[in-house]
Coordinates of C-alpha atoms and ligand atoms in Angstrom, one line a residue:
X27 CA 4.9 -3.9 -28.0
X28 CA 1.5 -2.6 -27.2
X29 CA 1.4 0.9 -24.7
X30 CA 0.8 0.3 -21.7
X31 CA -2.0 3.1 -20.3
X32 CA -1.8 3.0 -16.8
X33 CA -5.0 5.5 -15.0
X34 CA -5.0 5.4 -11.2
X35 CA -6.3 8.4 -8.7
X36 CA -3.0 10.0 -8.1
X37 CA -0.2 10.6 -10.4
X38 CA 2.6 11.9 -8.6
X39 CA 5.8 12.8 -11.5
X40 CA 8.6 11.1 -10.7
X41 CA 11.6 13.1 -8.8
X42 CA 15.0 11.5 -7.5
X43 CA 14.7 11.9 -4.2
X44 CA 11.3 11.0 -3.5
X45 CA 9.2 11.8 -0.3
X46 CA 6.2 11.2 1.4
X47 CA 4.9 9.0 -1.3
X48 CA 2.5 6.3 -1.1
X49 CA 3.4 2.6 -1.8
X50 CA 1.3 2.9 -5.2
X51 CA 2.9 5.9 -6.3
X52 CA 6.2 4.7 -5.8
X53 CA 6.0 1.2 -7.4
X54 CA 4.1 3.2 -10.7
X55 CA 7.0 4.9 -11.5
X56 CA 9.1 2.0 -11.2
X57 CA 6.8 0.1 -13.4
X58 CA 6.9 2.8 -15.8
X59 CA 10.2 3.8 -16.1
X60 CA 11.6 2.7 -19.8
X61 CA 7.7 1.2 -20.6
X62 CA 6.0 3.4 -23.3
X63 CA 3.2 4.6 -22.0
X64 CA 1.0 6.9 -20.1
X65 CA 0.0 7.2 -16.7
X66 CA -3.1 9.2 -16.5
X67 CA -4.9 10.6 -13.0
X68 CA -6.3 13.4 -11.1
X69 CA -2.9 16.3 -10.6
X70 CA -4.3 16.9 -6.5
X71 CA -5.6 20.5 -7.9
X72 CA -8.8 21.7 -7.8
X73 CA -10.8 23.6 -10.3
X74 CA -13.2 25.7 -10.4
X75 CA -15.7 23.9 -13.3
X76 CA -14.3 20.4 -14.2
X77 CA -13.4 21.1 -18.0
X78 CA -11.8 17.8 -18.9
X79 CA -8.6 19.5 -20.2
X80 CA -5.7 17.3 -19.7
X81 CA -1.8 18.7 -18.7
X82 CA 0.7 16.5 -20.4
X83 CA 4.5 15.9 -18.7
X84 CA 7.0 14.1 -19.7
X85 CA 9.6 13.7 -16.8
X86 CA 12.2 10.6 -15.4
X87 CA 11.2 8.4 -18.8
X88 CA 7.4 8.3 -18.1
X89 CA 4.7 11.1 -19.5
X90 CA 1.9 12.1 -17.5
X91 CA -1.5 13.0 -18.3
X92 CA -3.6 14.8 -15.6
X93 CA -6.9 16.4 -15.0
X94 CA -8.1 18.8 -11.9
X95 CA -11.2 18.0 -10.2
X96 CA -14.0 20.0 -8.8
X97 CA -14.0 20.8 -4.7
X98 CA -17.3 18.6 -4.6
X99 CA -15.9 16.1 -6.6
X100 CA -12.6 16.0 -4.5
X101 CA -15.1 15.8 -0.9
X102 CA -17.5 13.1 -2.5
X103 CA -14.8 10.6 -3.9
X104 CA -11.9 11.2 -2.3
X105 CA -12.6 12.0 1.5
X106 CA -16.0 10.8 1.0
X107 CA -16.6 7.4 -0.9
X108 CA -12.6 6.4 -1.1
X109 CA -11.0 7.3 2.0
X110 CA -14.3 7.2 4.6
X111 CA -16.0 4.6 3.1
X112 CA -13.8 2.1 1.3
X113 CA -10.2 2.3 2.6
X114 CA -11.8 1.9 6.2
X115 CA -14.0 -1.1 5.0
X116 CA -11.5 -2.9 2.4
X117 CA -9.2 -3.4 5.8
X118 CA -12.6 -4.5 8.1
X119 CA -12.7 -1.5 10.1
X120 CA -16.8 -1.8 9.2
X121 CA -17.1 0.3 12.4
X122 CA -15.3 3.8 11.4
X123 CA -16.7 2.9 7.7
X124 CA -19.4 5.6 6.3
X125 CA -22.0 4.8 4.2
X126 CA -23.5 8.1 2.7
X127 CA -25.6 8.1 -0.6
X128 CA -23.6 11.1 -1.6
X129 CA -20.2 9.5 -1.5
X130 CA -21.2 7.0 -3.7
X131 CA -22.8 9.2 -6.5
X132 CA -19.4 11.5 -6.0
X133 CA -17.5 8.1 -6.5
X134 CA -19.6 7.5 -9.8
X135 CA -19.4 11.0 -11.5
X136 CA -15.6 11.1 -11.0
X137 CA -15.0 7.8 -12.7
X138 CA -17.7 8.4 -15.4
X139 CA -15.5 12.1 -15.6
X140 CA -12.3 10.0 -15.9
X141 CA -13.7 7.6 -18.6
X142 CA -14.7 10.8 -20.5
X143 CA -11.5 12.0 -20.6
X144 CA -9.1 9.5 -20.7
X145 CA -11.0 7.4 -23.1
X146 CA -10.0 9.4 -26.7
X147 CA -6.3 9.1 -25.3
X148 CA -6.8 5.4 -25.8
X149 CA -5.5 3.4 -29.1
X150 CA -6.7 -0.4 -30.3
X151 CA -3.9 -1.8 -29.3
X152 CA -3.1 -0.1 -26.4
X153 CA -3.8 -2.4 -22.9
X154 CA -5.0 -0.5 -20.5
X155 CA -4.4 -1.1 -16.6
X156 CA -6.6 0.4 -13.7
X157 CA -5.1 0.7 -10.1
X158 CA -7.1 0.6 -7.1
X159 CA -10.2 1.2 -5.3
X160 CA -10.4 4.4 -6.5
X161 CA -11.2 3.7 -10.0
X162 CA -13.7 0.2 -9.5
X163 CA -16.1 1.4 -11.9
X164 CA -13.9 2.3 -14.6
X165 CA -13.1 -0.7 -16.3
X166 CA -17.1 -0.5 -17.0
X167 CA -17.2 3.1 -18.0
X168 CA -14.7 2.9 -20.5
X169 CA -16.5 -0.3 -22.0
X170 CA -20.0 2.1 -22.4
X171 CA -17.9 4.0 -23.9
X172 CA -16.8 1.8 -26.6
X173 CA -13.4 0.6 -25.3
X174 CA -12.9 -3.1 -26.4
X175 CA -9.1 -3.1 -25.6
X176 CA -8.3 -5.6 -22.5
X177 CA -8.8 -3.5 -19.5
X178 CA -7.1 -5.1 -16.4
X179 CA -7.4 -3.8 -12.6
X180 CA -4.9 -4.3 -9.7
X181 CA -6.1 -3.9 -6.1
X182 CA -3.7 -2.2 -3.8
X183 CA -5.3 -3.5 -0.6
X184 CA -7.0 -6.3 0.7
X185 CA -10.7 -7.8 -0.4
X186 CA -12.5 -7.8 2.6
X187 CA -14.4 -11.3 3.4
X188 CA -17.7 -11.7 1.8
X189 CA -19.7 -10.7 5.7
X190 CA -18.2 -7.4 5.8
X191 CA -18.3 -6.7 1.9
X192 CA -22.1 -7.2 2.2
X193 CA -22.5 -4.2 4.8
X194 CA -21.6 -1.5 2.0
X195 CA -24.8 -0.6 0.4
X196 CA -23.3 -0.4 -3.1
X197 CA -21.7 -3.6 -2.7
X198 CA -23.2 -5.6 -5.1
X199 CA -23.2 -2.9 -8.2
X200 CA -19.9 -2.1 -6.9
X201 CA -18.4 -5.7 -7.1
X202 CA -20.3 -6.6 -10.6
X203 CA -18.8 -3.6 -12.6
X204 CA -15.6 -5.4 -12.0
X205 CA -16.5 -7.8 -14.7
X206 CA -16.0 -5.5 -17.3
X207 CA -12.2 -5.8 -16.9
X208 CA -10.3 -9.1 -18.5
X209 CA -8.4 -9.5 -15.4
X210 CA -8.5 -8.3 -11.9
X211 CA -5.5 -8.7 -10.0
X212 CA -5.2 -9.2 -6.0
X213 CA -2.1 -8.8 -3.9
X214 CA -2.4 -12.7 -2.3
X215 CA -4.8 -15.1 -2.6
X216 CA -6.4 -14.6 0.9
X217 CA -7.6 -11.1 -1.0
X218 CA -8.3 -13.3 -4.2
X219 CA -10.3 -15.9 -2.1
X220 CA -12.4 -13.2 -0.3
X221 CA -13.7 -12.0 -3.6
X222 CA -14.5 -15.0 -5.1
X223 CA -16.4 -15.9 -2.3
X224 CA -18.3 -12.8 -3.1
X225 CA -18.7 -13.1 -6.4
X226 CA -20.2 -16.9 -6.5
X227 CA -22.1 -16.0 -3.2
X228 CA -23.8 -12.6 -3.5
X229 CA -23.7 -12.1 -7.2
X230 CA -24.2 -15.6 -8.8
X231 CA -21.0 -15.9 -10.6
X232 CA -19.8 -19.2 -11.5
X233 CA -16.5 -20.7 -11.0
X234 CA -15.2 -21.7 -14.2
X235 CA -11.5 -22.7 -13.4
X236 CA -9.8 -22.0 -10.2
X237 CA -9.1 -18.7 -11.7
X238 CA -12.1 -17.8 -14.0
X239 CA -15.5 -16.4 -13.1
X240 CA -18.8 -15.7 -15.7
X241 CA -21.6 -13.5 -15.0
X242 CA -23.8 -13.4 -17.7
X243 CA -21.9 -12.9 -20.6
X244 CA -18.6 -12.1 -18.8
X245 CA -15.7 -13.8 -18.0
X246 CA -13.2 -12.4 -15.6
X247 CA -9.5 -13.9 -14.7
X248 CA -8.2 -13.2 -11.1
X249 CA -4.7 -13.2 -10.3
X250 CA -2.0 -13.0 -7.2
X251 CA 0.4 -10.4 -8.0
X252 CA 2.4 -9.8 -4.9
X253 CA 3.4 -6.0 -5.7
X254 CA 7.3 -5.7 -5.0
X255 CA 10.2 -3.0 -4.6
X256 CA 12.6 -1.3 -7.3
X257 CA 15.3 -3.4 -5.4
X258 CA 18.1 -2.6 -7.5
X259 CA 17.4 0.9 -7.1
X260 CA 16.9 0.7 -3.2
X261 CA 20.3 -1.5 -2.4
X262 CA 22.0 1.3 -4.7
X263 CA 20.2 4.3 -2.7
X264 CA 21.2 2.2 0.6
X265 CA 24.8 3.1 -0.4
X266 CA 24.5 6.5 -1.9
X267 CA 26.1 9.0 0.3
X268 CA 22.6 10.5 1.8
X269 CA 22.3 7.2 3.0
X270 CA 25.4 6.8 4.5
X271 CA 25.6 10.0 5.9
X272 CA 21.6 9.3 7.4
X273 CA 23.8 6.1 8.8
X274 CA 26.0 7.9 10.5
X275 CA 23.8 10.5 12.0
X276 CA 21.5 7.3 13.3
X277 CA 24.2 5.5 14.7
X278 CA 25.8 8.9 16.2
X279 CA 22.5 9.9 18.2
X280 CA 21.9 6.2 19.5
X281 CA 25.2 6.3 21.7
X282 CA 25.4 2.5 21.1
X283 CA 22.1 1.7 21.4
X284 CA 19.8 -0.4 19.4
X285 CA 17.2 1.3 17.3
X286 CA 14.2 -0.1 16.3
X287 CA 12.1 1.5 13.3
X288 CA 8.9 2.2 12.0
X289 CA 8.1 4.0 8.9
X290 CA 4.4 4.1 8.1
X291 CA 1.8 7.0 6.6
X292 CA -0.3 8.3 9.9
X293 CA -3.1 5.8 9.3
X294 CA -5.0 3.5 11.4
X295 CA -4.6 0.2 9.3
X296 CA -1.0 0.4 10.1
X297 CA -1.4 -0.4 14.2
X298 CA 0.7 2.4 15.8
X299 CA -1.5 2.5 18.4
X300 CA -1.1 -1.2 18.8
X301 CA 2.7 -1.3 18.1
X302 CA 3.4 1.6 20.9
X303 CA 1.3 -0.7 23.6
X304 CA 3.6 -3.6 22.2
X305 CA 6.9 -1.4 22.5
X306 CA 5.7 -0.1 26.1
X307 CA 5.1 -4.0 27.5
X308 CA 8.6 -4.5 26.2
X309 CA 9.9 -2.0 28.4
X310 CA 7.7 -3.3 31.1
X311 CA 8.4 -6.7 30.9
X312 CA 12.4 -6.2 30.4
X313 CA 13.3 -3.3 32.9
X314 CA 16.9 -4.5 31.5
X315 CA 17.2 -3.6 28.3
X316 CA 15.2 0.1 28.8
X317 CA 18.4 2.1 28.0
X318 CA 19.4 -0.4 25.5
X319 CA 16.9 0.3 22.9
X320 CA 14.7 3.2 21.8
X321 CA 12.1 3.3 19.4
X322 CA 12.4 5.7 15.9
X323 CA 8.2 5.5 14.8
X324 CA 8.3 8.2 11.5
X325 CA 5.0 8.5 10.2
X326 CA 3.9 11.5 8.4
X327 CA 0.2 12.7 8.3
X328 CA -2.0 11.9 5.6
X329 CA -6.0 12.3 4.3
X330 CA -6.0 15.0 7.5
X331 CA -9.1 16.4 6.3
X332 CA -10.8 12.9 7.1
X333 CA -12.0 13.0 10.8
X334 CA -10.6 9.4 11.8
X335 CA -7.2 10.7 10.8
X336 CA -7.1 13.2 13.1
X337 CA -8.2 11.1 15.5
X338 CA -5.3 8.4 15.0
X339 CA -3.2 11.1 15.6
X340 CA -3.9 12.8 18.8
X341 CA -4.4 9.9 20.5
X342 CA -0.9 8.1 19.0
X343 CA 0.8 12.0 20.9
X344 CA -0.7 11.4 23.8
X345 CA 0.3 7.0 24.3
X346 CA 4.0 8.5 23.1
X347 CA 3.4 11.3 25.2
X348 CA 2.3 9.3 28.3
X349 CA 5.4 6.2 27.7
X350 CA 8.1 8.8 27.7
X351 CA 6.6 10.9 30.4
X352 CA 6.8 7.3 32.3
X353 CA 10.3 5.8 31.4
X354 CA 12.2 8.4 30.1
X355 CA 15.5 9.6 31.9
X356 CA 17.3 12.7 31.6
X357 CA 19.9 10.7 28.7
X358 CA 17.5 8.4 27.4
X359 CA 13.9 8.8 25.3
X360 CA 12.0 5.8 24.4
X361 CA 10.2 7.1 21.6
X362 CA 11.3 9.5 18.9
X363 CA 8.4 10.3 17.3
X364 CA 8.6 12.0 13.5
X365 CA 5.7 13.1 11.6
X366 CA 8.0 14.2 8.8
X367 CA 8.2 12.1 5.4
X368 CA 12.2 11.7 4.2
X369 CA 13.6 11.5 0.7
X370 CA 14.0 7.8 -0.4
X371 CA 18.4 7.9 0.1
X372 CA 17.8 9.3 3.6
X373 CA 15.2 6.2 4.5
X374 CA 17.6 3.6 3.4
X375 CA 20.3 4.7 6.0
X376 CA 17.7 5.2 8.4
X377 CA 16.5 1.7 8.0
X378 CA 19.8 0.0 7.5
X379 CA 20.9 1.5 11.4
X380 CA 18.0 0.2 12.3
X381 CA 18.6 -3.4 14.5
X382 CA 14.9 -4.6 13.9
X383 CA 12.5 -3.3 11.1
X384 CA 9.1 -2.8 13.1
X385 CA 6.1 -3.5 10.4
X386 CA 2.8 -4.4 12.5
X387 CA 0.1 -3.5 10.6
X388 CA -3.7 -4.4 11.6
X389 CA -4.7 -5.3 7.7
X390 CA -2.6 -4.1 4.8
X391 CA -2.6 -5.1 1.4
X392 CA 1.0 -5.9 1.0
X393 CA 3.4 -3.7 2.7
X394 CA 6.4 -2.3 1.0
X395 CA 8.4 -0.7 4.1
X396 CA 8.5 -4.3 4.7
X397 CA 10.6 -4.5 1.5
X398 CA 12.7 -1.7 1.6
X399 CA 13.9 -2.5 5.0
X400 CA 14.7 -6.0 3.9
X401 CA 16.6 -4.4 0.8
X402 CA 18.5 -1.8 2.7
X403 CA 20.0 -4.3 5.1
X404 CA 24.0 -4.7 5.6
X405 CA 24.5 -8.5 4.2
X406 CA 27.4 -8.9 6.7
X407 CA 25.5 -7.6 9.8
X408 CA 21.2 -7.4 9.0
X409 CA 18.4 -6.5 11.3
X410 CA 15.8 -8.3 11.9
X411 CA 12.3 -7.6 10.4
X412 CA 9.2 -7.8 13.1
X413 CA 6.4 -8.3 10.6
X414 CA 2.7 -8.6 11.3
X415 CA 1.4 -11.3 9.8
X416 CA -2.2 -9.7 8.6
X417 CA 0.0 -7.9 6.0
X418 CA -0.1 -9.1 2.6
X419 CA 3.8 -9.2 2.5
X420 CA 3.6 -11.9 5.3
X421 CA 2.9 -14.9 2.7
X422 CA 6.1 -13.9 1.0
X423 CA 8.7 -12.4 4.2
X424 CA 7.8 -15.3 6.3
X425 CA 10.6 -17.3 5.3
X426 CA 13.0 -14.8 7.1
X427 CA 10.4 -12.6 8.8
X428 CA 9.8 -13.0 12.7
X429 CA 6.2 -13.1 12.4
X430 CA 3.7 -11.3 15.0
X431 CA 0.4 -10.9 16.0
X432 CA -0.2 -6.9 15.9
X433 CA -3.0 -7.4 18.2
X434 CA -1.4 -8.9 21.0
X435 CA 1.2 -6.5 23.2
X436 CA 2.5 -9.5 24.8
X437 CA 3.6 -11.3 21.3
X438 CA 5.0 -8.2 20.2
X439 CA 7.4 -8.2 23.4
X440 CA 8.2 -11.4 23.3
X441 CA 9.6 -10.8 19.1
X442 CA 11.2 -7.5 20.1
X443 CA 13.5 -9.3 22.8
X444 CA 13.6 -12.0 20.6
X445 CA 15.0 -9.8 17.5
X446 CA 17.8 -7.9 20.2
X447 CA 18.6 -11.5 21.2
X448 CA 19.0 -13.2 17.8
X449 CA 22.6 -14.0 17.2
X450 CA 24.6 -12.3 13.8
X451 CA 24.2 -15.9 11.5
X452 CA 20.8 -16.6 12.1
X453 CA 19.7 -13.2 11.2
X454 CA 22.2 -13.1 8.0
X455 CA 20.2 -16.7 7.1
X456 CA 16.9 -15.0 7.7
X457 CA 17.9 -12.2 5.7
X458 CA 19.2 -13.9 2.7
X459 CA 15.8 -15.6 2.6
X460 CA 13.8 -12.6 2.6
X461 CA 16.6 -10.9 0.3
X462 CA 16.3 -13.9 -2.5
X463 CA 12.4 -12.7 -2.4
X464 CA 12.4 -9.2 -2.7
X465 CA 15.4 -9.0 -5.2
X466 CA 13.2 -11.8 -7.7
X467 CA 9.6 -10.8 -7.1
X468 CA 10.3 -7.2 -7.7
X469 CA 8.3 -4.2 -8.8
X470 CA 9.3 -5.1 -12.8
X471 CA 8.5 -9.0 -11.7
X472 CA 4.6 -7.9 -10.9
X473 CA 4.2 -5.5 -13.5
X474 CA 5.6 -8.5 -15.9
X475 CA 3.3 -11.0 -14.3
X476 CA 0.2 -9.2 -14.7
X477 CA 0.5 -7.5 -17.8
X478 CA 1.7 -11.7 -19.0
X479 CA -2.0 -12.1 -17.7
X480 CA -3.6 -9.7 -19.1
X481 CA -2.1 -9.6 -22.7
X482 CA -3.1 -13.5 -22.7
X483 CA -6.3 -12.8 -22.1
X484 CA -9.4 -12.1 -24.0
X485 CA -10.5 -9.8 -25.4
X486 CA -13.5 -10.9 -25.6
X487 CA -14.8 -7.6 -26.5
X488 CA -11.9 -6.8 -29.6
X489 CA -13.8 -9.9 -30.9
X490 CA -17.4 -8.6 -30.9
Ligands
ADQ28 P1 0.6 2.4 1.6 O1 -0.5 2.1 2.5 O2 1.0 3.8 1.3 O3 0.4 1.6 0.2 P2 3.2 0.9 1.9 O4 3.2 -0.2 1.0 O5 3.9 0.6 3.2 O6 1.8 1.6 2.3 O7 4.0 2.1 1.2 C1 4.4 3.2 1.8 C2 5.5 3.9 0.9 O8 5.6 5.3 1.4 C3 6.8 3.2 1.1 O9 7.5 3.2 -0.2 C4 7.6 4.1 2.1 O10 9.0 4.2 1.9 C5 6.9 5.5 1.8 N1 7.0 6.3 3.0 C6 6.3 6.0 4.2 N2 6.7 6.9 5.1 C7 7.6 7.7 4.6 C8 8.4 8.8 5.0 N3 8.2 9.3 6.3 N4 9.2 9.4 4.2 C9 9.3 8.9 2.9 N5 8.6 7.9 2.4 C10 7.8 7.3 3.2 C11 -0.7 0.9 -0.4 C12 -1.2 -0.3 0.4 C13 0.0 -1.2 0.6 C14 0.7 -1.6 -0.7 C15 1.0 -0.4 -1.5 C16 1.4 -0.8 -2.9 O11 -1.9 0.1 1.6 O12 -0.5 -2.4 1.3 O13 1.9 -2.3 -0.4 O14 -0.2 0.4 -1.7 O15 0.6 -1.7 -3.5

């Protein structure tokens, strides 16, 4: 079996118990785990002078390789041309999205320092898999560089459509250097479609099966890989004793009422803002069931040093500020709001006391709370999961999922008294639909499915 050399931004080593991870970070390790192989990034430290010199770990079955990067580096690529410039763009938020010459060279030099480094870790037979829009020009550095192993790349979040693509000023470049991988993979097809559409449109590329592109002398397979959950792992840390004890403590503090969740990373693509003007016409709308339900929103801060973060957050304190100040009586508070991140055990018992799983993100990629709130469920007695259907997960959940428009306050009332409402079999039916998906189409199932891909493909350059 060939290694498998994973390289993406972070590389967080692998502990137990979790915590405020990102999605990507979480499904790596799964993916990992018992796969020989390295998984190579930047450590979050900073350096003085970039020197290149790599700090090997080996921890939880999976070794680490990482490098430090310079405090200009870190501002250019990471605040600057990754988290100001593509995250907001990639989910069509063109309007917070900064365009900044520097942010783009930063973007460049890091990759071309990653490519340096990484490169003599990398053997002939090794296949090689970038992850996300960090790393987009990587697959092309390591090829100057004289890789001809197959070189695949995964995209964590959406593709925006072609209009809003062609408002970057790199986006051309940006988009052709993708053709130096064998295959790039996209979380649905809508993502899939959107760069195609880009490709043949802007770039010239030509559609050579439904799935295969050429430009010039390059051919490039795109495939759906629906990124999934460790489900085993998340049903068993549903029923560890953290869990139950979280459980408990959930059930204990509601006094018999229903609890609603929402676990999300402080970011705008995730529609808090939104989901708190949904929660609040709920409460208008249905003076009823005020004391019946309250809402648990934990989201814990992240890329604070990026201005529209901050933003995001002050003004989500003051609309949970100003609905409790409103409706909230001397036993009851709407909103419990938690900007603390939980180990992974603790999350499941959160979400399985939770009556309905709230996931109303604007634009994600896919979605994996979405997931583990399906997975942490009670098969005898399940929530209901409230899922926005601009999420990537949506093509999959919708079988079970009650689908919502994140936009619209009034549709997410009308799913919230709907989900209280729903009677015990029709949400164990719902859930055993979602369940069959996220227990097959799990994090080893996408890892499988592209790797599949990209081991049958090419390499066009091991031939030359
Ligand atoms: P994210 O935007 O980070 O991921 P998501 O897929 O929901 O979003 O993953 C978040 C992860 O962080 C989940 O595993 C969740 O349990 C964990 N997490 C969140 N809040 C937490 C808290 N308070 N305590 C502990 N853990 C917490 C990006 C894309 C997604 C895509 C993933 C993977 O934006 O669309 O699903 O990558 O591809």
């Amino acid at each position: 079996m060939s290694r498998l050399i994973i390289i993406s931004n972070r590389v967080s080593t692998p502990s137990p118990t979790g915590g405020a991870q990102g999605g990507l970070a979480v499904a790596l390790q799964a993916a990992l785990r018992e796969y020989r192989g390295i998984w190579f990034g930047w450590s979050g430290e900073t350096t003085e002078t970039f020197t290149g010199h790599i700090n090997f770990q080996r921890a939880g079955g999976v070794t680490t390789a990482t490098i430090d990067l310079e405090e200009q580096d870190i501002e250019e690529y990471y605040n600057g041309y990754a988290n100001r410039t593509l995250w907001p763009l990639f989910h069509y938020r063109i309007d917070i999205a900064e365009y900044e010459r520097g942010f783009a060279g930063g973007y460049l030099r890091v990759n071309d320092r990653f490519a340096d480094t990484v490169r003599p870790l990398i053997e002939p037979d090794d296949i090689v898999w970038v992850q996300d829009y960090h790393m987009i020009p990587l697959g092309q550095g390591l090829r100057e560089r004289g890789c001809r192993n197959r070189i695949g790349f995964f995209l964590h979040i959406p593709w925006p459509p072609r209009r809003l693509m062609a408002t970057l000023p790199e986006a051309a470049d940006l988009t052709r250097t993708l053709f130096a991988y064998d295959v790039v993979g996209f979380q649905t097809d809508e993502w899939a479609d959107s760069f195609r559409d880009f490709a043949i449109h802007e770039l010239g590329a030509v559609l050579e099966e439904p799935d295969v592109l050429r430009l010039d002398d390059r051919t490039l397979r795109l495939v759906s890989a629906p990124i999934g959950i460790d489900a085993t792992e998340f049903v068993a840390a549903s029923r560890s004793t953290a869990a139950k004890l979280a459980f408990r403590r959930m059930r204990d503090s509601a006094v018999g009422r229903d609890m609603i969740v929402g676990v999300d990373r402080l970011d705008y693509s995730k529609g808090l803002e939104e989901r708190f003007l949904g929660y609040e016409r709920f409460l208008q709308e249905h003076p009823e069931e005020r004391k019946e339900v309250f809402l648990l929103q934990i989201a814990p801060p992240s890329r604070g040093e990026v201005e529209s973060y901050q933003r995001i957050r002050t003004s989500l304190e003051g609309i949970a500020g100003r609905i409790n100040g409103v409706y909230a009586d001397v036993d009851w508070v709407p909103i419990r709001y938690v900007n603390q991140g939980y180990p992974r055990d603790v999350l499941a018992g959160i979400y399985r006391a939770a009556r309905i799983g709230l996931v109303t993100p604007l634009r994600d990629g896919m979605n994996l709370v979405a997931k583990e709130y399906v997975a942490a469920q009670d098969p005898e007695d399940p929530g209901v999961l409230i899922l926005s259907r601009f999420a990537g997960a949506a093509a999959q959940l919708a079988v079970g999922a009650v689908l919502v428009n994140p936009y619209s306050a009034e549709e997410l009332s009308d799913a919230l008294l709907l989900a209280l409402k729903m009677p015990r079999d029709q949400r164990i039916e719902r859930w055993r639909a979602m369940m069959e998906n996220v227990s097959t189409e799990d994090v080893l199932w996408w890892r499988q499915r592209f790797t599949d891909v990209l081991e049958a493909a090419g390499p066009e350059y091991a031939a030359s």
